[in-house]
Amino acid sequence: MIRDTIHYLEKYRALGKRFVTAIDYLVQTDLQQLEPGRHTIDGDDVFILVSEYTTKPLESGFWEAHRKYVDFQFIISGKEQIGYANLDHLTVSKPYEESSDALFLDGPADDMLIMNAGELAIFWPEDAHMPSIADGTPSQVKKAVVKVKL
């Protein structure tokens, strides 16, 4: 898991061509203007999911992990907590579904990240994450999740 801000993404270009594509899109696009939904960047290799929602209590959250894609979870506006745990520290609650590239899990967090506008977390296949959690009081969030195929 990597946590950073949009201002320091340049150093991750070394991760490969698809990461360069994702970084260029995040840096060059006015994300606030994007409508919720899926937006294609480079076919199924790199795309973005934009969502708007109200954060929820921790007890309403759920763990997820992905095998085919890395998630760049970028907070466009608002504030939320995102739980993080290594897959080895959790138990499977719902087996992996290839069609949705999702594995669901149970267990405690290794860490809770407080994410503000302009910040992002990059989650790899071994990084379970629990997004959309309120930091005390529920708040409105607009988020972009850039999916980068491995």
Short mmCIF file of C-alpha atoms in Angstrom, two decimals:
data_model
loop_
_atom_site.label_atom_id
_atom_site.label_comp_id
_atom_site.label_asym_id
_atom_site.label_seq_id
_atom_site.Cartn_x
_atom_site.Cartn_y
_atom_site.Cartn_z
CA MET A 1 0.00 0.00 0.00
CA ILE A 2 1.23 3.46 -0.86
CA ARG A 3 -0.20 6.69 0.51
CA ASP A 4 0.70 10.00 -1.08
CA THR A 5 -0.69 13.19 -2.60
CA ILE A 6 -1.27 14.09 -6.22
CA HIS A 7 1.74 16.46 -6.04
CA TYR A 8 4.25 13.61 -5.62
CA LEU A 9 3.03 11.05 -8.18
CA GLU A 10 5.92 11.51 -10.61
CA LYS A 11 8.16 9.05 -8.75
CA TYR A 12 5.71 6.19 -9.45
CA ARG A 13 6.23 6.44 -13.23
CA ALA A 14 8.97 3.81 -12.85
CA LEU A 15 6.27 1.22 -12.10
CA GLY A 16 5.47 0.88 -15.81
CA LYS A 17 3.60 2.17 -18.84
CA ARG A 18 0.10 1.68 -17.43
CA PHE A 19 1.06 3.52 -14.25
CA VAL A 20 2.39 6.41 -16.37
CA THR A 21 -0.98 6.50 -18.17
CA ALA A 22 -2.85 6.57 -14.83
CA ILE A 23 -0.60 9.25 -13.36
CA ASP A 24 -0.86 11.45 -16.46
CA TYR A 25 -4.65 11.20 -16.33
CA LEU A 26 -4.84 12.06 -12.62
CA VAL A 27 -2.51 15.05 -12.98
CA GLN A 28 -3.88 16.46 -16.25
CA THR A 29 -7.64 15.98 -15.77
CA ASP A 30 -10.02 18.25 -13.88
CA LEU A 31 -11.44 15.37 -11.84
CA GLN A 32 -14.02 17.61 -10.16
CA GLN A 33 -15.76 17.96 -13.55
CA LEU A 34 -16.11 14.20 -14.13
CA GLU A 35 -19.58 12.74 -13.77
CA PRO A 36 -20.01 9.62 -11.61
CA GLY A 37 -19.51 6.37 -13.50
CA ARG A 38 -16.85 4.58 -15.52
CA HIS A 39 -14.53 6.56 -17.80
CA THR A 40 -12.18 4.81 -20.20
CA ILE A 41 -8.55 5.91 -20.20
CA ASP A 42 -6.85 3.00 -22.03
CA GLY A 43 -9.51 0.36 -22.68
CA ASP A 44 -9.66 -2.26 -19.93
CA ASP A 45 -5.99 -1.70 -19.05
CA VAL A 46 -6.56 1.65 -17.32
CA PHE A 47 -9.95 3.13 -16.46
CA ILE A 48 -11.48 5.31 -13.78
CA LEU A 49 -14.56 4.87 -11.61
CA VAL A 50 -15.92 8.13 -10.21
CA SER A 51 -18.38 8.03 -7.33
CA GLU A 52 -20.11 10.43 -4.95
CA TYR A 53 -21.43 9.21 -1.60
CA THR A 54 -21.87 9.85 2.10
CA THR A 55 -19.31 8.10 4.27
CA LYS A 56 -20.64 5.37 6.56
CA PRO A 57 -19.91 4.04 10.06
CA LEU A 58 -17.08 1.53 10.44
CA GLU A 59 -19.52 -1.27 11.31
CA SER A 60 -21.15 -0.84 7.87
CA GLY A 61 -17.85 -1.24 6.03
CA PHE A 62 -16.50 -4.31 4.28
CA TRP A 63 -13.08 -5.51 3.20
CA GLU A 64 -12.28 -5.99 -0.47
CA ALA A 65 -9.19 -6.91 -2.48
CA HIS A 66 -8.46 -7.35 -6.18
CA ARG A 67 -6.18 -9.67 -8.15
CA LYS A 68 -6.15 -8.24 -11.67
CA TYR A 69 -6.04 -4.52 -10.93
CA VAL A 70 -4.21 -2.06 -8.70
CA ASP A 71 -6.48 0.64 -7.22
CA PHE A 72 -5.43 4.29 -7.13
CA GLN A 73 -8.07 5.65 -4.72
CA PHE A 74 -8.00 9.44 -5.03
CA ILE A 75 -10.15 11.76 -2.90
CA ILE A 76 -11.41 14.56 -5.16
CA SER A 77 -13.40 16.30 -2.42
CA GLY A 78 -14.41 15.51 1.14
CA LYS A 79 -12.76 13.34 3.76
CA GLU A 80 -12.97 9.65 4.61
CA GLN A 81 -11.20 6.86 6.38
CA ILE A 82 -9.98 3.83 4.45
CA GLY A 83 -9.14 0.70 6.37
CA TYR A 84 -6.05 -1.21 5.33
CA ALA A 85 -4.96 -4.77 6.12
CA ASN A 86 -2.63 -7.30 4.57
CA LEU A 87 -4.56 -10.23 3.09
CA ASP A 88 -2.66 -12.62 5.37
CA HIS A 89 -4.27 -10.94 8.41
CA LEU A 90 -7.87 -11.49 7.26
CA THR A 91 -10.17 -14.41 6.50
CA VAL A 92 -12.17 -14.86 3.30
CA SER A 93 -15.88 -14.13 3.72
CA LYS A 94 -16.80 -14.46 0.03
CA PRO A 95 -14.58 -16.26 -2.49
CA TYR A 96 -12.88 -14.39 -5.30
CA GLU A 97 -15.11 -13.61 -8.29
CA GLU A 98 -13.13 -13.19 -11.49
CA SER A 99 -15.94 -11.32 -13.26
CA SER A 100 -15.86 -8.50 -10.69
CA ASP A 101 -12.19 -8.96 -9.69
CA ALA A 102 -13.28 -8.89 -6.06
CA LEU A 103 -12.48 -10.88 -2.96
CA PHE A 104 -14.33 -10.06 0.27
CA LEU A 105 -12.84 -10.59 3.70
CA ASP A 106 -13.37 -10.28 7.46
CA GLY A 107 -11.08 -9.21 10.26
CA PRO A 108 -9.52 -6.20 11.99
CA ALA A 109 -7.69 -3.34 10.31
CA ASP A 110 -3.93 -3.07 10.36
CA ASP A 111 -4.42 0.68 9.99
CA MET A 112 -7.10 3.29 9.30
CA LEU A 113 -6.01 6.00 6.87
CA ILE A 114 -7.62 9.43 7.14
CA MET A 115 -7.81 10.64 3.55
CA ASN A 116 -8.43 14.27 2.58
CA ALA A 117 -9.00 15.93 -0.79
CA GLY A 118 -5.89 15.65 -2.97
CA GLU A 119 -4.65 12.49 -1.24
CA LEU A 120 -4.56 8.99 -2.64
CA ALA A 121 -3.83 5.44 -1.60
CA ILE A 122 -2.55 2.79 -3.99
CA PHE A 123 -3.70 -0.72 -3.14
CA TRP A 124 -1.96 -3.80 -4.59
CA PRO A 125 -3.47 -7.31 -4.74
CA GLU A 126 -2.15 -8.18 -1.26
CA ASP A 127 -3.70 -5.01 0.21
CA ALA A 128 -7.25 -5.41 1.46
CA HIS A 129 -9.05 -2.11 1.85
CA MET A 130 -12.26 -0.87 3.43
CA PRO A 131 -13.22 2.43 1.76
CA SER A 132 -15.95 5.00 2.42
CA ILE A 133 -15.71 5.08 6.23
CA ALA A 134 -16.67 8.23 8.14
CA ASP A 135 -14.00 9.97 10.19
CA GLY A 136 -16.33 10.59 13.10
CA THR A 137 -19.14 12.45 11.33
CA PRO A 138 -20.52 11.28 7.96
CA SER A 139 -19.46 13.53 5.10
CA GLN A 140 -19.94 13.88 1.35
CA VAL A 141 -17.08 12.50 -0.72
CA LYS A 142 -16.28 12.54 -4.40
CA LYS A 143 -13.71 9.89 -5.26
CA ALA A 144 -11.90 8.64 -8.33
CA VAL A 145 -10.63 5.07 -8.37
CA VAL A 146 -8.20 4.50 -11.20
CA LYS A 147 -7.94 0.79 -12.00
CA VAL A 148 -4.58 -0.26 -13.46
CA LYS A 149 -4.37 -3.77 -14.90
CA LEU A 150 -1.40 -5.84 -13.79
#
